[in-house]
Amino acid sequence: MGEPSGSGCQGASEGGSWDGAWRDWMTLAVRQAEKSWAEGGIPIGSVLVDGGGEVVAEGHNERVQTGDPTAHAEVVCIRRAGRRRDWRELSLVSTLSPCSMCSGTAILFRIPLVVVGENRNFLGAEDWMKREGIRVVVLEDPRCVELMERMRREKPDLWLEDIGEAGPDRPGEGPGAPSVG
């Protein structure tokens, strides 16, 4: 369930036949993440793939660019896919472990496979997706790890804002907040 149709697929760490395809799809997601970073945004990218392995939509985090707090890469990607009836045959690929909102979107549309670039810098709602029957494959792709480490190093306030940790109750952590100390 969840792999492109007819794949006989195994997990990435098991050397399954779709391992190379997952990495190719992740390369497309990384390009989307790099696009967001070049635009001054948060470097997270996503692609949606059909049962035959064809990319049907791409997206990157656009929160900064649009001012829309829901414009996470996975949600943008799913929006770009438009109205569909084949959600249960699609795979969602993301450079970073999906947050609760993005995981909830995958659960809502019953997307059976989510391929994650990395979950070291942020562990999203992977357990929730698994409990809902979604197969989650974590690649621990070094490109994805580096993108988020760079983000956290170069724009820590923006990172905290993105994960909902910045705010008035946490001085010095939000954009425009006075520095402490």
mmCIF file of N, CA and C in Angstrom, residues 46-92:
data_model
loop_
_atom_site.group_PDB
_atom_site.id
_atom_site.type_symbol
_atom_site.label_atom_id
_atom_site.label_comp_id
_atom_site.label_asym_id
_atom_site.label_seq_id
_atom_site.Cartn_x
_atom_site.Cartn_y
_atom_site.Cartn_z
ATOM 1 N N SER A 46 8.448 20.113 -1.639
ATOM 2 C CA SER A 46 7.618 18.917 -1.676
ATOM 3 C C SER A 46 7.209 18.598 -3.112
ATOM 4 N N VAL A 47 7.017 17.325 -3.390
ATOM 5 C CA VAL A 47 6.438 16.893 -4.663
ATOM 6 C C VAL A 47 5.394 15.815 -4.384
ATOM 7 N N LEU A 48 4.438 15.721 -5.282
ATOM 8 C CA LEU A 48 3.389 14.713 -5.207
ATOM 9 C C LEU A 48 3.536 13.841 -6.449
ATOM 10 N N VAL A 49 3.557 12.529 -6.240
ATOM 11 C CA VAL A 49 3.855 11.584 -7.309
ATOM 12 C C VAL A 49 2.706 10.601 -7.463
ATOM 13 N N ASP A 50 2.350 10.283 -8.714
ATOM 14 C CA ASP A 50 1.251 9.335 -8.940
ATOM 15 C C ASP A 50 1.755 7.892 -8.909
ATOM 16 N N GLY A 51 0.843 6.959 -9.062
ATOM 17 C CA GLY A 51 1.147 5.534 -8.980
ATOM 18 C C GLY A 51 2.121 5.031 -10.016
ATOM 19 N N GLY A 52 2.288 5.765 -11.108
ATOM 20 C CA GLY A 52 3.238 5.377 -12.146
ATOM 21 C C GLY A 52 4.590 6.050 -11.989
ATOM 22 N N GLY A 53 4.740 6.830 -10.928
ATOM 23 C CA GLY A 53 6.009 7.495 -10.683
ATOM 24 C C GLY A 53 6.140 8.868 -11.325
ATOM 25 N N GLU A 54 5.044 9.392 -11.884
ATOM 26 C CA GLU A 54 5.071 10.710 -12.516
ATOM 27 C C GLU A 54 4.750 11.797 -11.490
ATOM 28 N N VAL A 55 5.506 12.871 -11.519
ATOM 29 C CA VAL A 55 5.259 13.996 -10.624
ATOM 30 C C VAL A 55 4.027 14.746 -11.115
ATOM 31 N N VAL A 56 3.051 14.910 -10.238
ATOM 32 C CA VAL A 56 1.815 15.616 -10.609
ATOM 33 C C VAL A 56 1.772 17.041 -10.066
ATOM 34 N N ALA A 57 2.603 17.338 -9.047
ATOM 35 C CA ALA A 57 2.638 18.702 -8.494
ATOM 36 C C ALA A 57 3.924 18.887 -7.699
ATOM 37 N N GLU A 58 4.351 20.140 -7.634
ATOM 38 C CA GLU A 58 5.516 20.526 -6.849
ATOM 39 C C GLU A 58 5.140 21.754 -6.027
ATOM 40 N N GLY A 59 5.836 21.951 -4.928
ATOM 41 C CA GLY A 59 5.588 23.146 -4.134
ATOM 42 C C GLY A 59 6.718 23.391 -3.169
ATOM 43 N N HIS A 60 6.807 24.626 -2.710
ATOM 44 C CA HIS A 60 7.782 24.969 -1.681
ATOM 45 C C HIS A 60 7.112 25.885 -0.669
ATOM 46 N N ASN A 61 7.721 25.963 0.485
ATOM 47 C CA ASN A 61 7.186 26.805 1.543
ATOM 48 C C ASN A 61 7.133 28.241 1.039
ATOM 49 N N GLU A 62 5.961 28.869 1.167
ATOM 50 C CA GLU A 62 5.753 30.238 0.697
ATOM 51 C C GLU A 62 5.239 31.153 1.807
ATOM 52 N N ARG A 63 5.430 30.749 3.059
ATOM 53 C CA ARG A 63 4.926 31.549 4.183
ATOM 54 C C ARG A 63 5.478 32.966 4.163
ATOM 55 N N VAL A 64 6.786 33.092 3.987
ATOM 56 C CA VAL A 64 7.419 34.410 4.001
ATOM 57 C C VAL A 64 7.020 35.200 2.758
ATOM 58 N N GLN A 65 7.073 34.540 1.609
ATOM 59 C CA GLN A 65 6.821 35.214 0.339
ATOM 60 C C GLN A 65 5.387 35.736 0.239
ATOM 61 N N THR A 66 4.414 35.006 0.769
ATOM 62 C CA THR A 66 3.006 35.374 0.611
ATOM 63 C C THR A 66 2.369 35.933 1.880
ATOM 64 N N GLY A 67 3.007 35.731 3.016
ATOM 65 C CA GLY A 67 2.406 36.140 4.288
ATOM 66 C C GLY A 67 1.311 35.193 4.749
ATOM 67 N N ASP A 68 1.170 34.057 4.099
ATOM 68 C CA ASP A 68 0.142 33.070 4.428
ATOM 69 C C ASP A 68 0.737 32.028 5.378
ATOM 70 N N PRO A 69 0.295 31.986 6.634
ATOM 71 C CA PRO A 69 0.876 31.047 7.586
ATOM 72 C C PRO A 69 0.589 29.580 7.260
ATOM 73 N N THR A 70 -0.348 29.313 6.365
ATOM 74 C CA THR A 70 -0.639 27.919 5.995
ATOM 75 C C THR A 70 0.097 27.487 4.729
ATOM 76 N N ALA A 71 0.918 28.353 4.167
ATOM 77 C CA ALA A 71 1.583 28.036 2.896
ATOM 78 C C ALA A 71 2.849 27.203 3.108
ATOM 79 N N HIS A 72 2.687 26.080 3.791
ATOM 80 C CA HIS A 72 3.779 25.125 3.958
ATOM 81 C C HIS A 72 3.959 24.369 2.651
ATOM 82 N N ALA A 73 5.147 23.836 2.432
ATOM 83 C CA ALA A 73 5.478 23.188 1.161
ATOM 84 C C ALA A 73 4.479 22.096 0.775
ATOM 85 N N GLU A 74 4.129 21.237 1.725
ATOM 86 C CA GLU A 74 3.241 20.118 1.412
ATOM 87 C C GLU A 74 1.843 20.612 1.054
ATOM 88 N N VAL A 75 1.353 21.608 1.779
ATOM 89 C CA VAL A 75 0.018 22.147 1.505
ATOM 90 C C VAL A 75 0.010 22.852 0.156
ATOM 91 N N VAL A 76 1.052 23.627 -0.135
ATOM 92 C CA VAL A 76 1.154 24.299 -1.439
ATOM 93 C C VAL A 76 1.170 23.258 -2.555
ATOM 94 N N CYS A 77 1.932 22.209 -2.377
ATOM 95 C CA CYS A 77 2.026 21.150 -3.373
ATOM 96 C C CYS A 77 0.666 20.483 -3.605
ATOM 97 N N ILE A 78 -0.016 20.157 -2.526
ATOM 98 C CA ILE A 78 -1.330 19.513 -2.631
ATOM 99 C C ILE A 78 -2.336 20.461 -3.286
ATOM 100 N N ARG A 79 -2.282 21.742 -2.948
ATOM 101 C CA ARG A 79 -3.160 22.724 -3.610
ATOM 102 C C ARG A 79 -2.915 22.742 -5.114
ATOM 103 N N ARG A 80 -1.644 22.699 -5.498
ATOM 104 C CA ARG A 80 -1.297 22.743 -6.925
ATOM 105 C C ARG A 80 -1.749 21.486 -7.669
ATOM 106 N N ALA A 81 -1.929 20.404 -6.944
ATOM 107 C CA ALA A 81 -2.410 19.169 -7.589
ATOM 108 C C ALA A 81 -3.870 19.309 -7.999
ATOM 109 N N GLY A 82 -4.586 20.232 -7.372
ATOM 110 C CA GLY A 82 -5.978 20.481 -7.736
ATOM 111 C C GLY A 82 -6.921 19.383 -7.284
ATOM 112 N N ARG A 83 -8.116 19.436 -7.819
ATOM 113 C CA ARG A 83 -9.128 18.424 -7.491
ATOM 114 C C ARG A 83 -8.731 17.115 -8.138
ATOM 115 N N ARG A 84 -8.759 16.061 -7.345
ATOM 116 C CA ARG A 84 -8.350 14.739 -7.835
ATOM 117 C C ARG A 84 -9.245 13.676 -7.200
ATOM 118 N N ARG A 85 -9.222 12.527 -7.798
ATOM 119 C CA ARG A 85 -9.930 11.373 -7.218
ATOM 120 C C ARG A 85 -8.974 10.229 -6.921
ATOM 121 N N ASP A 86 -7.683 10.456 -7.170
ATOM 122 C CA ASP A 86 -6.699 9.382 -7.010
ATOM 123 C C ASP A 86 -5.745 9.601 -5.836
ATOM 124 N N TRP A 87 -6.174 10.354 -4.828
ATOM 125 C CA TRP A 87 -5.303 10.651 -3.691
ATOM 126 C C TRP A 87 -4.718 9.385 -3.071
ATOM 127 N N ARG A 88 -5.490 8.318 -3.027
ATOM 128 C CA ARG A 88 -5.036 7.078 -2.385
ATOM 129 C C ARG A 88 -3.994 6.331 -3.206
ATOM 130 N N GLU A 89 -3.669 6.869 -4.377
ATOM 131 C CA GLU A 89 -2.639 6.260 -5.229
ATOM 132 C C GLU A 89 -1.407 7.154 -5.342
ATOM 133 N N LEU A 90 -1.375 8.238 -4.583
ATOM 134 C CA LEU A 90 -0.286 9.201 -4.678
ATOM 135 C C LEU A 90 0.714 9.029 -3.539
ATOM 136 N N SER A 91 1.903 9.570 -3.739
ATOM 137 C CA SER A 91 2.939 9.604 -2.710
ATOM 138 C C SER A 91 3.348 11.057 -2.519
ATOM 139 N N LEU A 92 3.514 11.465 -1.275
ATOM 140 C CA LEU A 92 3.949 12.818 -0.946
ATOM 141 C C LEU A 92 5.405 12.745 -0.519
#
